[in-house]
Amino acid sequence: MTLMQRFIKDESGATAIEYGLIAGLVAVAIIAALTALGGSLDTLFSYAATNVSSAAS
């Protein structure tokens, strides 16, 4: 019975789950931000690539 009470009171796994949830939320936020900025980043890199290739010619 004592072993079962210790198991119920043990909260070390809860901390690991909380960190996992936080990491998951951060990953979702990063993906959302990159998706939102994707079009403007594509335009920026295309502009830079065009200018670099024309300068090299």
PDB file of C-alpha atoms in Angstrom:
ATOM      1  CA  MET A   1       0.000   0.000   0.000  1.00  0.00           C
ATOM      2  CA  THR A   2       2.864   2.379   0.762  1.00  0.00           C
ATOM      3  CA  LEU A   3       4.260   1.875  -2.740  1.00  0.00           C
ATOM      4  CA  MET A   4       0.917   2.818  -4.265  1.00  0.00           C
ATOM      5  CA  GLN A   5       0.681   6.000  -2.149  1.00  0.00           C
ATOM      6  CA  ARG A   6       4.189   7.044  -3.196  1.00  0.00           C
ATOM      7  CA  PHE A   7       3.277   6.415  -6.834  1.00  0.00           C
ATOM      8  CA  ILE A   8       0.157   8.569  -6.579  1.00  0.00           C
ATOM      9  CA  LYS A   9       2.048  11.446  -4.901  1.00  0.00           C
ATOM     10  CA  ASP A  10       4.950  11.345  -7.398  1.00  0.00           C
ATOM     11  CA  GLU A  11       4.683  14.379  -9.704  1.00  0.00           C
ATOM     12  CA  SER A  12       7.971  14.101 -11.608  1.00  0.00           C
ATOM     13  CA  GLY A  13       6.233  12.791 -14.735  1.00  0.00           C
ATOM     14  CA  ALA A  14       3.855  15.743 -14.720  1.00  0.00           C
ATOM     15  CA  THR A  15       6.766  18.151 -15.083  1.00  0.00           C
ATOM     16  CA  ALA A  16       8.081  16.262 -18.106  1.00  0.00           C
ATOM     17  CA  ILE A  17       4.642  16.346 -19.707  1.00  0.00           C
ATOM     18  CA  GLU A  18       4.376  20.094 -19.095  1.00  0.00           C
ATOM     19  CA  TYR A  19       7.747  20.702 -20.751  1.00  0.00           C
ATOM     20  CA  GLY A  20       6.656  18.545 -23.676  1.00  0.00           C
ATOM     21  CA  LEU A  21       3.461  20.563 -24.091  1.00  0.00           C
ATOM     22  CA  ILE A  22       5.400  23.834 -23.964  1.00  0.00           C
ATOM     23  CA  ALA A  23       7.849  22.576 -26.605  1.00  0.00           C
ATOM     24  CA  GLY A  24       4.928  21.508 -28.787  1.00  0.00           C
ATOM     25  CA  LEU A  25       3.270  24.912 -28.496  1.00  0.00           C
ATOM     26  CA  VAL A  26       6.522  26.683 -29.359  1.00  0.00           C
ATOM     27  CA  ALA A  27       6.901  24.461 -32.434  1.00  0.00           C
ATOM     28  CA  VAL A  28       3.333  25.246 -33.537  1.00  0.00           C
ATOM     29  CA  ALA A  29       3.978  28.984 -33.072  1.00  0.00           C
ATOM     30  CA  ILE A  30       7.160  28.805 -35.154  1.00  0.00           C
ATOM     31  CA  ILE A  31       5.392  26.900 -37.931  1.00  0.00           C
ATOM     32  CA  ALA A  32       2.527  29.410 -37.936  1.00  0.00           C
ATOM     33  CA  ALA A  33       4.933  32.353 -38.098  1.00  0.00           C
ATOM     34  CA  LEU A  34       6.926  30.836 -40.961  1.00  0.00           C
ATOM     35  CA  THR A  35       3.739  30.045 -42.844  1.00  0.00           C
ATOM     36  CA  ALA A  36       2.494  33.613 -42.408  1.00  0.00           C
ATOM     37  CA  LEU A  37       5.818  35.094 -43.523  1.00  0.00           C
ATOM     38  CA  GLY A  38       6.463  32.527 -46.258  1.00  0.00           C
ATOM     39  CA  GLY A  39       5.255  34.636 -49.151  1.00  0.00           C
ATOM     40  CA  SER A  40       7.195  37.732 -48.196  1.00  0.00           C
ATOM     41  CA  LEU A  41      10.356  35.706 -47.554  1.00  0.00           C
ATOM     42  CA  ASP A  42      10.028  34.046 -50.950  1.00  0.00           C
ATOM     43  CA  THR A  43       9.723  37.460 -52.596  1.00  0.00           C
ATOM     44  CA  LEU A  44      12.717  38.790 -50.680  1.00  0.00           C
ATOM     45  CA  PHE A  45      14.966  35.850 -51.607  1.00  0.00           C
ATOM     46  CA  SER A  46      13.864  35.965 -55.245  1.00  0.00           C
ATOM     47  CA  TYR A  47      14.703  39.675 -55.380  1.00  0.00           C
ATOM     48  CA  ALA A  48      18.123  39.043 -53.804  1.00  0.00           C
ATOM     49  CA  ALA A  49      18.849  36.134 -56.162  1.00  0.00           C
ATOM     50  CA  THR A  50      17.940  38.232 -59.202  1.00  0.00           C
ATOM     51  CA  ASN A  51      20.188  41.085 -58.095  1.00  0.00           C
ATOM     52  CA  VAL A  52      23.109  38.789 -57.309  1.00  0.00           C
ATOM     53  CA  SER A  53      22.870  36.949 -60.633  1.00  0.00           C
ATOM     54  CA  SER A  54      22.602  40.203 -62.619  1.00  0.00           C
ATOM     55  CA  ALA A  55      25.559  41.677 -60.734  1.00  0.00           C
ATOM     56  CA  ALA A  56      27.663  38.584 -61.437  1.00  0.00           C
ATOM     57  CA  SER A  57      26.977  38.800 -65.195  1.00  0.00           C
TER      58      SER A  57
END
